[in-house]
Short mmCIF file of C-alpha atoms in Angstrom, two decimals:
data_model
loop_
_atom_site.label_atom_id
_atom_site.label_comp_id
_atom_site.label_asym_id
_atom_site.label_seq_id
_atom_site.Cartn_x
_atom_site.Cartn_y
_atom_site.Cartn_z
CA UNK A 1462 13.90 -119.45 19.97
CA UNK A 1463 15.27 -117.82 16.87
CA UNK A 1464 16.14 -119.79 13.76
CA UNK A 1465 19.83 -119.01 14.36
CA UNK A 1466 19.66 -120.42 17.88
CA UNK A 1467 17.86 -123.56 16.65
CA UNK A 1468 20.53 -124.10 13.99
CA UNK A 1469 23.28 -123.71 16.60
CA UNK A 1470 21.55 -126.19 18.93
CA UNK A 1471 21.20 -128.74 16.11
CA UNK A 1472 24.85 -128.30 15.18
CA UNK A 1473 25.99 -128.89 18.78
CA UNK A 1474 23.89 -132.08 18.99
CA UNK A 1475 25.35 -133.29 15.69
CA UNK A 1476 28.92 -132.65 16.84
CA UNK A 1477 28.26 -134.37 20.19
CA UNK A 1478 26.81 -137.41 18.40
CA UNK A 1479 29.79 -137.54 16.06
CA UNK A 1480 32.19 -137.30 19.03
CA UNK A 1481 30.41 -140.11 20.91
CA UNK A 1482 30.44 -142.27 17.78
CA UNK A 1483 34.18 -141.63 17.40
CA UNK A 1484 34.84 -142.60 21.02
CA UNK A 1485 32.76 -145.75 20.67
CA UNK A 1486 34.59 -146.60 17.46
CA UNK A 1487 37.95 -146.12 19.16
CA UNK A 1488 36.90 -148.30 22.09
CA UNK A 1489 35.81 -151.06 19.75
CA UNK A 1490 38.88 -150.89 17.52
CA UNK A 1491 41.51 -150.86 20.30
CA UNK A 1492 41.15 -154.54 21.30
CA UNK A 1493 40.90 -155.46 17.64
CA UNK A 1494 44.25 -153.80 16.99
CA UNK A 1495 45.68 -155.47 20.10
CA UNK A 1496 44.98 -158.85 18.52
CA UNK A 1497 47.29 -158.00 15.64
CA UNK A 1498 46.80 -157.68 11.90
CA UNK A 1499 44.34 -159.85 9.99
CA UNK A 1500 47.21 -161.39 8.01
CA UNK A 1501 48.24 -163.61 10.94
CA UNK A 1502 45.52 -166.16 10.15
CA UNK A 1503 46.53 -166.27 6.49
CA UNK A 1504 50.21 -166.79 7.35
CA UNK A 1505 49.44 -169.51 9.89
CA UNK A 1506 47.27 -171.39 7.40
CA UNK A 1507 49.96 -171.06 4.73
CA UNK A 1508 52.94 -172.38 6.75
CA UNK A 1509 51.57 -174.68 9.43
CA UNK A 1510 52.07 -177.89 7.40
CA UNK A 1511 55.83 -177.19 7.39
CA UNK A 1512 55.98 -177.10 11.21
CA UNK A 1513 56.64 -180.47 12.89
CA UNK A 1514 56.81 -181.96 16.36
CA UNK A 1515 60.02 -183.65 17.44
CA UNK A 1516 59.72 -186.66 19.72
CA UNK A 1517 62.85 -188.23 21.24
CA UNK A 1518 63.49 -191.29 23.37
CA UNK A 1519 66.50 -191.89 25.57
CA UNK A 1520 67.43 -194.98 27.55
CA UNK A 1521 68.61 -194.09 31.04
CA UNK A 1522 70.29 -196.50 33.42
CA UNK A 1523 69.62 -195.24 36.92
CA UNK A 1524 71.13 -196.49 40.14
CA UNK A 1525 68.45 -196.87 42.73
CA UNK A 1526 69.96 -196.27 46.16
CA UNK A 1527 66.57 -196.66 47.78
CA UNK A 1528 66.17 -200.09 46.21
CA UNK A 1529 69.44 -201.30 47.66
CA UNK A 1530 68.54 -200.06 51.12
CA UNK A 1531 65.21 -201.98 50.92
CA UNK A 1532 66.92 -205.35 50.27
CA UNK A 1533 67.16 -207.20 53.59
CA UNK A 1534 70.66 -208.25 54.63
CA UNK A 1535 70.31 -212.00 55.21
CA UNK A 1536 72.97 -214.47 56.34
CA UNK A 1537 74.14 -216.96 53.68
CA UNK A 1538 72.00 -220.08 53.64
CA UNK A 1539 68.98 -218.38 55.17
CA UNK A 1540 65.66 -220.01 54.18
CA UNK A 1541 64.41 -216.54 53.08
CA UNK A 1542 67.42 -215.84 50.85
CA UNK A 1543 65.92 -217.52 47.76
CA UNK A 1544 62.59 -215.74 48.24
CA UNK A 1545 64.12 -212.24 48.48
CA UNK A 1546 66.51 -212.92 45.59
CA UNK A 1547 63.56 -213.84 43.40
CA UNK A 1548 61.60 -210.74 44.42
CA UNK A 1549 64.28 -208.05 44.28
CA UNK A 1550 66.44 -209.37 41.45
CA UNK A 1551 64.26 -211.28 39.03
CA UNK A 1552 61.05 -209.26 39.37
CA UNK A 1553 62.87 -205.90 39.32
CA UNK A 1554 64.92 -206.26 36.21
CA UNK A 1555 67.27 -209.07 37.22
CA UNK A 1556 69.98 -206.72 38.52
CA UNK A 1557 71.26 -207.12 42.04
CA UNK A 1558 73.25 -203.87 42.05
CA UNK A 1559 70.16 -201.66 41.96
CA UNK A 1560 70.66 -200.54 38.33
CA UNK A 1561 67.43 -200.06 36.43
CA UNK A 1562 67.02 -199.12 32.79
CA UNK A 1563 64.07 -197.01 31.75
CA UNK A 1564 63.10 -194.77 28.83
CA UNK A 1565 62.59 -191.03 28.99
CA UNK A 1566 60.70 -189.10 26.35
CA UNK A 1567 60.93 -185.44 25.39
CA UNK A 1568 59.06 -183.28 22.92
CA UNK A 1569 60.04 -180.21 20.94
CA UNK A 1570 59.36 -178.48 17.67
CA UNK A 1571 61.01 -178.05 14.27
CA UNK A 1572 60.30 -177.00 10.70
CA UNK A 1573 60.91 -178.36 7.22
CA UNK A 1574 63.35 -176.35 5.08
CA UNK A 1575 63.59 -178.82 2.20
CA UNK A 1576 60.78 -181.02 0.85
CA UNK A 1577 63.36 -183.83 0.60
CA UNK A 1578 62.88 -184.26 4.37
CA UNK A 1579 65.30 -181.76 5.98
CA UNK A 1580 64.23 -180.39 9.37
CA UNK A 1581 65.75 -177.67 11.57
CA UNK A 1582 65.38 -177.73 15.37
CA UNK A 1583 67.35 -176.98 18.55
CA UNK A 1584 70.25 -179.16 19.56
CA UNK A 1585 68.96 -179.39 23.13
CA UNK A 1586 65.73 -180.94 21.81
CA UNK A 1587 67.54 -184.00 20.40
CA UNK A 1588 70.73 -184.10 22.51
CA UNK A 1589 71.72 -187.56 23.87
CA UNK A 1590 68.63 -189.20 22.35
CA UNK A 1591 68.60 -192.83 21.20
CA UNK A 1592 65.67 -192.40 18.85
CA UNK A 1593 64.23 -189.35 17.06
CA UNK A 1594 60.81 -189.16 15.45
CA UNK A 1595 59.32 -186.36 13.38
CA UNK A 1596 55.56 -185.95 13.69
CA UNK A 1597 54.00 -184.12 10.75
CA UNK A 1598 51.01 -181.80 11.04
CA UNK A 1599 48.68 -184.55 9.78
CA UNK A 1600 49.86 -186.86 12.59
CA UNK A 1601 52.19 -189.03 10.49
CA UNK A 1602 55.17 -190.22 12.57
CA UNK A 1603 58.49 -190.85 10.82
CA UNK A 1604 61.90 -191.86 12.18
CA UNK A 1605 64.63 -189.27 11.63
CA UNK A 1606 68.40 -189.18 11.87
CA UNK A 1607 70.82 -186.41 12.73
CA UNK A 1608 72.66 -184.64 9.91
CA UNK A 1609 74.70 -182.43 12.22
CA UNK A 1610 74.54 -180.25 15.33
CA UNK A 1611 76.11 -177.01 16.51
CA UNK A 1612 76.16 -176.70 20.29
CA UNK A 1613 77.38 -173.10 20.28
CA UNK A 1614 74.24 -171.84 18.55
CA UNK A 1615 72.04 -174.68 19.87
CA UNK A 1616 70.95 -175.75 16.38
CA UNK A 1617 70.51 -179.16 14.76
CA UNK A 1618 69.57 -180.48 11.32
CA UNK A 1619 67.63 -183.73 10.90
CA UNK A 1620 66.56 -185.73 7.86
CA UNK A 1621 63.85 -188.30 7.25
CA UNK A 1622 62.28 -190.13 4.32
CA UNK A 1623 59.13 -188.26 3.26
CA UNK A 1624 56.02 -190.47 3.43
CA UNK A 1625 54.27 -188.10 0.99
CA UNK A 1626 54.96 -184.74 -0.68
CA UNK A 1627 56.00 -182.16 1.90
CA UNK A 1628 55.75 -178.42 2.25
CA UNK A 1629 58.92 -176.45 3.08
CA UNK A 1630 59.42 -172.89 4.32
CA UNK A 1631 62.12 -170.37 3.43
CA UNK A 1632 64.35 -168.16 5.55
CA UNK A 1633 63.73 -164.43 5.63
CA UNK A 1634 66.21 -161.66 6.45
CA UNK A 1635 66.30 -161.20 10.22
CA UNK A 1636 68.47 -158.10 9.80
CA UNK A 1637 65.43 -156.31 8.31
CA UNK A 1638 63.25 -156.90 11.39
CA UNK A 1639 62.14 -153.73 13.14
CA UNK A 1640 61.26 -153.22 16.78
CA UNK A 1641 57.50 -153.58 17.17
CA UNK A 1642 57.10 -155.67 14.01
CA UNK A 1643 54.57 -158.51 14.25
CA UNK A 1644 55.90 -162.08 14.35
CA UNK A 1645 54.25 -165.49 14.67
CA UNK A 1646 55.49 -168.49 16.70
CA UNK A 1647 54.23 -171.97 15.81
CA UNK A 1648 55.17 -175.10 17.72
CA UNK A 1649 54.36 -177.85 20.15
CA UNK A 1650 53.98 -176.26 23.62
CA UNK A 1651 53.19 -178.78 26.35
CA UNK A 1652 52.67 -181.41 23.59
CA UNK A 1653 49.85 -179.35 22.06
CA UNK A 1654 51.02 -179.56 18.47
CA UNK A 1655 50.32 -176.92 15.86
CA UNK A 1656 49.81 -174.09 18.37
CA UNK A 1657 50.00 -170.56 16.97
CA UNK A 1658 50.85 -167.44 18.98
CA UNK A 1659 51.62 -163.90 17.85
CA UNK A 1660 53.54 -160.98 19.27
CA UNK A 1661 56.03 -158.32 18.36
CA UNK A 1662 59.80 -158.03 18.12
CA UNK A 1663 60.71 -156.62 21.54
CA UNK A 1664 64.47 -156.31 20.92
CA UNK A 1665 67.21 -157.38 18.51
CA UNK A 1666 70.81 -158.49 18.95
CA UNK A 1667 70.08 -159.48 22.55
CA UNK A 1668 73.09 -160.94 24.40
CA UNK A 1669 72.00 -162.99 27.42
CA UNK A 1670 75.38 -164.69 27.98
CA UNK A 1671 74.04 -168.04 26.86
CA UNK A 1672 76.83 -168.67 24.33
CA UNK A 1673 79.77 -167.09 22.51
CA UNK A 1674 77.66 -165.89 19.56
CA UNK A 1675 74.53 -164.60 21.33
CA UNK A 1676 72.50 -162.24 19.15
CA UNK A 1677 68.91 -163.22 19.91
CA UNK A 1678 65.63 -161.80 18.70
CA UNK A 1679 63.50 -161.06 21.77
CA UNK A 1680 59.74 -161.43 21.35
CA UNK A 1681 56.63 -161.35 23.51
CA UNK A 1682 54.91 -164.02 21.40
CA UNK A 1683 53.94 -166.84 23.74
CA UNK A 1684 56.75 -169.43 23.82
CA UNK A 1685 56.50 -172.31 26.28
CA UNK A 1686 58.08 -175.70 26.94
CA UNK A 1687 57.87 -177.71 23.76
CA UNK A 1688 58.20 -174.65 21.52
CA UNK A 1689 61.98 -175.09 21.40
CA UNK A 1690 63.19 -175.54 17.84
CA UNK A 1691 60.03 -174.13 16.31
CA UNK A 1692 59.97 -171.30 13.77
CA UNK A 1693 59.35 -167.61 14.28
CA UNK A 1694 57.68 -166.19 11.15
CA UNK A 1695 57.28 -162.69 9.78
CA UNK A 1696 54.03 -161.67 8.10
CA UNK A 1697 55.42 -162.78 4.73
CA UNK A 1698 55.50 -166.38 5.99
CA UNK A 1699 59.31 -166.43 6.10
CA UNK A 1700 61.30 -167.92 8.99
CA UNK A 1701 63.14 -165.10 10.75
CA UNK A 1702 64.19 -167.06 13.84
CA UNK A 1703 64.28 -170.37 15.72
CA UNK A 1704 62.53 -170.21 19.11
CA UNK A 1705 65.11 -171.40 21.61
CA UNK A 1706 64.54 -170.29 25.20
CA UNK A 1707 62.52 -168.15 27.56
CA UNK A 1708 63.09 -166.27 30.79
CA UNK A 1709 60.43 -167.24 33.30
CA UNK A 1710 60.21 -167.77 37.07
CA UNK A 1711 57.28 -170.13 36.56
CA UNK A 1712 58.37 -172.16 33.53
CA UNK A 1713 55.57 -170.69 31.42
CA UNK A 1714 55.57 -167.73 29.08
CA UNK A 1715 55.69 -164.26 30.64
CA UNK A 1716 56.36 -162.54 27.34
CA UNK A 1717 60.17 -162.81 27.30
CA UNK A 1718 61.22 -165.31 24.65
CA UNK A 1719 64.34 -165.57 22.52
CA UNK A 1720 64.92 -166.83 18.99
CA UNK A 1721 68.16 -167.44 17.09
CA UNK A 1722 68.02 -165.02 14.12
CA UNK A 1723 67.59 -166.53 10.66
CA UNK A 1724 70.83 -164.93 9.45
CA UNK A 1725 72.72 -167.15 11.90
CA UNK A 1726 70.48 -170.18 11.36
CA UNK A 1727 70.76 -170.17 7.55
CA UNK A 1728 74.57 -170.18 7.67
CA UNK A 1729 74.71 -172.95 10.27
CA UNK A 1730 72.16 -175.10 8.42
CA UNK A 1731 74.03 -174.68 5.14
CA UNK A 1732 77.33 -175.86 6.67
CA UNK A 1733 75.74 -178.74 8.57
CA UNK A 1734 74.12 -179.98 5.37
CA UNK A 1735 77.35 -179.67 3.39
CA UNK A 1736 79.92 -180.86 5.93
CA UNK A 1737 78.00 -182.32 8.88
CA UNK A 1738 79.89 -179.84 11.10
CA UNK A 1739 80.61 -176.12 11.49
CA UNK A 1740 83.69 -174.61 9.86
CA UNK A 1741 84.05 -171.20 11.46
CA UNK A 1742 86.49 -168.47 10.57
CA UNK A 1743 89.44 -167.82 12.90
CA UNK A 1744 91.40 -164.62 13.38
CA UNK A 1745 93.81 -165.84 16.05
CA UNK A 1746 93.51 -163.05 18.63
CA UNK A 1747 92.38 -162.74 22.24
CA UNK A 1748 90.17 -159.70 22.73
CA UNK A 1749 88.67 -157.72 25.58
CA UNK A 1750 86.24 -154.88 26.18
CA UNK A 1751 87.29 -151.29 25.51
CA UNK A 1752 86.12 -149.68 28.76
CA UNK A 1753 85.72 -145.93 29.16
CA UNK A 1754 89.01 -145.82 31.09
CA UNK A 1755 90.86 -147.75 28.40
CA UNK A 1756 89.30 -145.61 25.66
CA UNK A 1757 90.37 -142.45 27.48
CA UNK A 1758 93.95 -143.69 27.88
CA UNK A 1759 94.09 -144.55 24.15
CA UNK A 1760 92.36 -141.32 23.04
CA UNK A 1761 89.49 -143.25 21.45
CA UNK A 1762 86.18 -141.39 21.50
CA UNK A 1763 83.61 -142.78 21.90
CA UNK A 1764 84.62 -146.09 23.52
CA UNK A 1765 84.17 -148.80 20.89
CA UNK A 1766 85.80 -151.77 19.22
CA UNK A 1767 87.64 -154.84 20.51
CA UNK A 1768 91.01 -154.48 22.23
CA UNK A 1769 93.55 -157.09 21.09
CA UNK A 1770 95.02 -158.55 24.29
CA UNK A 1771 97.05 -161.27 22.61
CA UNK A 1772 97.96 -162.66 19.20
CA UNK A 1773 98.37 -166.39 18.50
CA UNK A 1774 101.85 -167.23 17.17
CA UNK A 1775 100.39 -169.54 14.52
CA UNK A 1776 97.22 -167.55 13.87
CA UNK A 1777 96.26 -165.53 10.76
CA UNK A 1778 96.46 -162.17 12.58
CA UNK A 1779 100.19 -162.30 13.30
CA UNK A 1780 101.51 -162.39 9.70
CA UNK A 1781 98.96 -159.68 8.85
CA UNK A 1782 100.65 -157.34 11.33
CA UNK A 1783 97.99 -157.17 14.05
CA UNK A 1784 99.59 -156.58 17.47
CA UNK A 1785 98.54 -156.57 21.14
CA UNK A 1786 97.21 -153.13 21.99
CA UNK A 1787 95.49 -152.65 18.63
CA UNK A 1788 91.79 -151.82 18.82
CA UNK A 1789 89.74 -153.44 16.04
CA UNK A 1790 87.01 -151.01 14.96
CA UNK A 1791 85.95 -152.58 11.63
CA UNK A 1792 85.96 -156.07 10.11
CA UNK A 1793 85.20 -156.80 6.46
CA UNK A 1794 83.56 -153.40 6.01
CA UNK A 1795 81.38 -153.63 9.14
CA UNK A 1796 81.79 -151.56 12.31
CA UNK A 1797 82.77 -153.27 15.56
CA UNK A 1798 81.07 -151.79 18.61
CA UNK A 1799 82.10 -154.43 21.14
CA UNK A 1800 84.13 -157.66 21.31
CA UNK A 1801 81.17 -159.98 20.67
CA UNK A 1802 80.52 -158.22 17.37
CA UNK A 1803 83.98 -159.24 16.21
CA UNK A 1804 83.60 -162.81 17.48
CA UNK A 1805 80.31 -163.28 15.61
CA UNK A 1806 81.54 -161.70 12.39
CA UNK A 1807 84.74 -163.73 12.27
CA UNK A 1808 82.87 -166.97 13.02
CA UNK A 1809 80.33 -166.26 10.27
CA UNK A 1810 83.02 -165.53 7.65
CA UNK A 1811 84.19 -168.28 5.30
CA UNK A 1812 87.47 -170.01 6.06
CA UNK A 1813 90.17 -168.81 3.64
CA UNK A 1814 88.50 -165.48 2.86
CA UNK A 1815 90.78 -162.43 2.84
CA UNK A 1816 89.20 -159.50 4.69
CA UNK A 1817 90.12 -155.95 5.65
CA UNK A 1818 90.57 -155.30 9.37
CA UNK A 1819 90.75 -151.69 10.54
CA UNK A 1820 92.62 -151.08 13.81
CA UNK A 1821 93.53 -148.05 15.87
CA UNK A 1822 97.21 -148.11 16.86
CA UNK A 1823 98.62 -145.25 18.93
CA UNK A 1824 95.80 -142.96 17.88
CA UNK A 1825 95.95 -143.66 14.14
CA UNK A 1826 93.80 -145.93 11.97
CA UNK A 1827 95.53 -148.69 10.00
CA UNK A 1828 94.04 -151.29 7.65
CA UNK A 1829 95.34 -154.86 7.67
CA UNK A 1830 94.55 -157.65 5.20
CA UNK A 1831 93.94 -160.98 6.92
CA UNK A 1832 93.24 -164.40 5.39
CA UNK A 1833 91.09 -166.23 7.92
CA UNK A 1834 91.96 -169.68 9.21
CA UNK A 1835 89.60 -172.31 10.59
CA UNK A 1836 88.56 -172.24 14.23
CA UNK A 1837 89.24 -175.49 16.06
CA UNK A 1838 86.10 -175.85 18.17
CA UNK A 1839 87.71 -178.65 20.13
CA UNK A 1840 90.13 -176.19 21.70
CA UNK A 1841 89.41 -175.66 25.36
CA UNK A 1842 90.09 -172.40 27.12
CA UNK A 1843 93.00 -172.70 29.53
CA UNK A 1844 91.74 -171.70 32.95
CA UNK A 1845 93.73 -169.04 34.72
CA UNK A 1846 95.27 -170.54 37.81
CA UNK A 1847 94.63 -168.69 41.04
CA UNK A 1848 97.91 -167.45 42.40
CA UNK A 1849 98.76 -167.93 46.00
CA UNK A 1850 101.27 -165.61 47.52
CA UNK A 1851 104.49 -167.55 48.08
CA UNK A 1852 106.38 -167.26 51.30
CA UNK A 1853 109.09 -164.68 50.87
CA UNK A 1854 112.36 -165.90 52.31
CA UNK A 1855 114.27 -163.01 50.73
CA UNK A 1856 112.10 -159.99 50.07
CA UNK A 1857 113.10 -158.25 46.83
CA UNK A 1858 113.75 -154.52 46.67
CA UNK A 1859 110.48 -152.88 45.64
CA UNK A 1860 108.99 -149.52 44.78
CA UNK A 1861 105.37 -148.46 45.22
CA UNK A 1862 103.11 -147.10 42.49
CA UNK A 1863 99.36 -147.25 41.81
CA UNK A 1864 98.78 -149.36 44.90
CA UNK A 1865 101.35 -151.90 43.71
CA UNK A 1866 104.68 -153.12 45.05
CA UNK A 1867 106.93 -153.41 41.99
CA UNK A 1868 110.29 -155.14 41.52
CA UNK A 1869 112.77 -155.85 38.75
CA UNK A 1870 112.21 -159.32 37.31
CA UNK A 1871 115.08 -161.50 38.63
CA UNK A 1872 115.82 -165.21 38.29
CA UNK A 1873 114.63 -165.82 41.84
CA UNK A 1874 111.33 -164.06 41.20
CA UNK A 1875 110.84 -165.94 37.92
CA UNK A 1876 111.28 -169.22 39.76
CA UNK A 1877 109.11 -168.16 42.69
CA UNK A 1878 106.16 -167.09 40.52
CA UNK A 1879 106.77 -169.61 37.68
CA UNK A 1880 107.25 -166.95 35.01
CA UNK A 1881 108.50 -167.97 31.56
CA UNK A 1882 111.81 -166.58 30.32
CA UNK A 1883 110.02 -165.01 27.33
CA UNK A 1884 108.02 -162.69 29.63
CA UNK A 1885 109.70 -159.30 30.03
CA UNK A 1886 108.75 -156.40 32.28
CA UNK A 1887 108.29 -155.42 35.93
CA UNK A 1888 106.79 -157.87 38.41
CA UNK A 1889 104.06 -157.10 40.92
CA UNK A 1890 104.95 -158.51 44.35
CA UNK A 1891 102.04 -157.12 46.36
CA UNK A 1892 98.71 -155.34 45.81
CA UNK A 1893 97.04 -153.01 48.31
CA UNK A 1894 93.70 -154.51 49.29
CA UNK A 1895 91.60 -151.35 48.83
CA UNK A 1896 93.31 -150.11 45.68
CA UNK A 1897 91.97 -149.73 42.13
CA UNK A 1898 94.52 -152.39 41.12
CA UNK A 1899 92.96 -154.91 43.50
CA UNK A 1900 89.51 -154.10 42.15
CA UNK A 1901 90.83 -154.76 38.61
CA UNK A 1902 92.14 -158.15 39.83
CA UNK A 1903 95.84 -157.52 39.52
CA UNK A 1904 97.77 -159.87 41.80
CA UNK A 1905 101.26 -160.80 42.93
CA UNK A 1906 103.09 -162.59 40.11
CA UNK A 1907 101.55 -160.51 37.31
CA UNK A 1908 104.11 -158.74 35.14
CA UNK A 1909 103.64 -155.21 33.76
CA UNK A 1910 104.98 -155.33 30.19
CA UNK A 1911 103.96 -151.86 28.95
CA UNK A 1912 102.75 -148.60 30.44
CA UNK A 1913 100.78 -146.39 28.04
CA UNK A 1914 102.00 -148.52 25.12
CA UNK A 1915 105.69 -148.16 26.03
CA UNK A 1916 107.81 -151.08 27.26
CA UNK A 1917 109.11 -150.95 30.84
CA UNK A 1918 112.00 -152.84 32.43
CA UNK A 1919 112.14 -151.42 35.94
CA UNK A 1920 109.93 -149.93 38.62
CA UNK A 1921 111.56 -146.53 38.01
CA UNK A 1922 110.47 -146.72 34.35
CA UNK A 1923 106.89 -147.11 35.54
CA UNK A 1924 107.19 -144.19 37.98
CA UNK A 1925 108.55 -141.92 35.24
CA UNK A 1926 105.73 -142.81 32.84
CA UNK A 1927 103.08 -142.25 35.52
CA UNK A 1928 104.55 -138.86 36.49
CA UNK A 1929 104.57 -137.77 32.86
CA UNK A 1930 100.97 -138.89 32.30
CA UNK A 1931 99.86 -136.91 35.37
CA UNK A 1932 101.63 -133.80 34.01
CA UNK A 1933 99.81 -134.33 30.70
CA UNK A 1934 96.50 -134.28 32.58
CA UNK A 1935 95.62 -137.94 31.99
CA UNK A 1936 93.03 -139.48 34.32
CA UNK A 1937 93.99 -143.13 33.75
CA UNK A 1938 96.94 -145.21 32.62
CA UNK A 1939 96.75 -148.28 30.40
CA UNK A 1940 98.89 -151.24 31.46
CA UNK A 1941 99.71 -154.30 29.37
CA UNK A 1942 99.93 -157.13 31.88
CA UNK A 1943 101.17 -160.70 31.43
CA UNK A 1944 100.66 -163.76 33.56
CA UNK A 1945 103.45 -166.28 34.10
CA UNK A 1946 102.53 -168.21 30.95
CA UNK A 1947 102.83 -165.10 28.77
CA UNK A 1948 99.10 -164.47 28.24
CA UNK A 1949 98.45 -160.74 27.92
CA UNK A 1950 95.58 -158.50 28.97
CA UNK A 1951 95.04 -154.77 29.34
CA UNK A 1952 94.11 -153.02 32.57
CA UNK A 1953 93.32 -149.32 32.98
CA UNK A 1954 94.11 -147.85 36.41
CA UNK A 1955 93.05 -144.48 37.74
CA UNK A 1956 95.81 -141.90 38.26
CA UNK A 1957 93.84 -140.05 40.89
#
């Protein structure tokens, strides 16, 4: 073998060895990377003394039907009557009606945000409890009282008298979280206090229809029963969320957990500490989704914003000039992509603040200045009554359009469908079962107020507008519809 061939052979063996070493190195390092960065241990050690367990006790008076059925029915004066009375009444709580009082206990998590003894947790952890105890990381148990709760975000603030100097943690900026960023959950799963788990941010701004202001951080960090109310940390040791719920068919973690973002939590905690309640901003409008059909009929591309379906007479929006049919696309300098964005932004804005609201009206952008009022959280939504078709003694003269039977709004029809005098337009008397209108839940008794943002007073007005829109090549028509009480909504119907 020549020297050149020997050198080539040695070089090949060297390269092969280097390749094998690289593969081995990669195999070794992969599981190490899967465990997360080394900083997790440092963060856990730094913040764990600020994480607490929450123990609650509730007295429950239960009616035992089984107990009543077990009591023998004896005739008055029976020699066994005294014996059974003593056994069932006196030995079982002294109540003859089967009522028994017992205590139930529940456990959750929380974290200290002020060394003066201020703790943040979930409202559902302490709801309806008769006694609340905070258990510190060293095992010290202290009675706590409620400062305030917010059911809509499922948050609560507690306070207790510190038995010794405490450690507190600070809120970070949840808006700066990135998908895939490492986070750490610490809490009390299954009563195993001080448990640490790590994972990544799987999603942000997650809406799971759990409340009106849903904007959860989704994480695959292990969150189980008992973790509720515990903190979600970033690698700087800052609280970026409050672990609140999981999705699981088994009740245990499957890697889909949700935390209320710190941006929301910090604002709620601040108000609960100051006022003992939430004081949310109020715009005074009813809004709905801008669907593709509605966006097309309003010449809005792409579909975005919140469509104003109604304006409260005594709300802040009315004097500012906001009208039904406006599409809100920006609030206080921030873009609105969908209705929930507007709801969250308004709620998070201080009462009395004057903000700019950008709307699209008839294809043009307009800016309105609105001074926000205070939302009355005690207000209950008025359920929409299900209309039943009344028996028609005298059928009105109708015309057909869009799968609808339409009639001029007369006194008889107002009385029949209980429509207020203030409601103007053309009444729907019948809806074809397989029509687009039926699919969009239009029904007899609804009143069409506007067609393509123009008022209508007769069925012929509607026919003319529809014919014109078809000539213009429109695929859908936008209707402003009122119920009998005058509540407005928008419905887009296909012109095909």
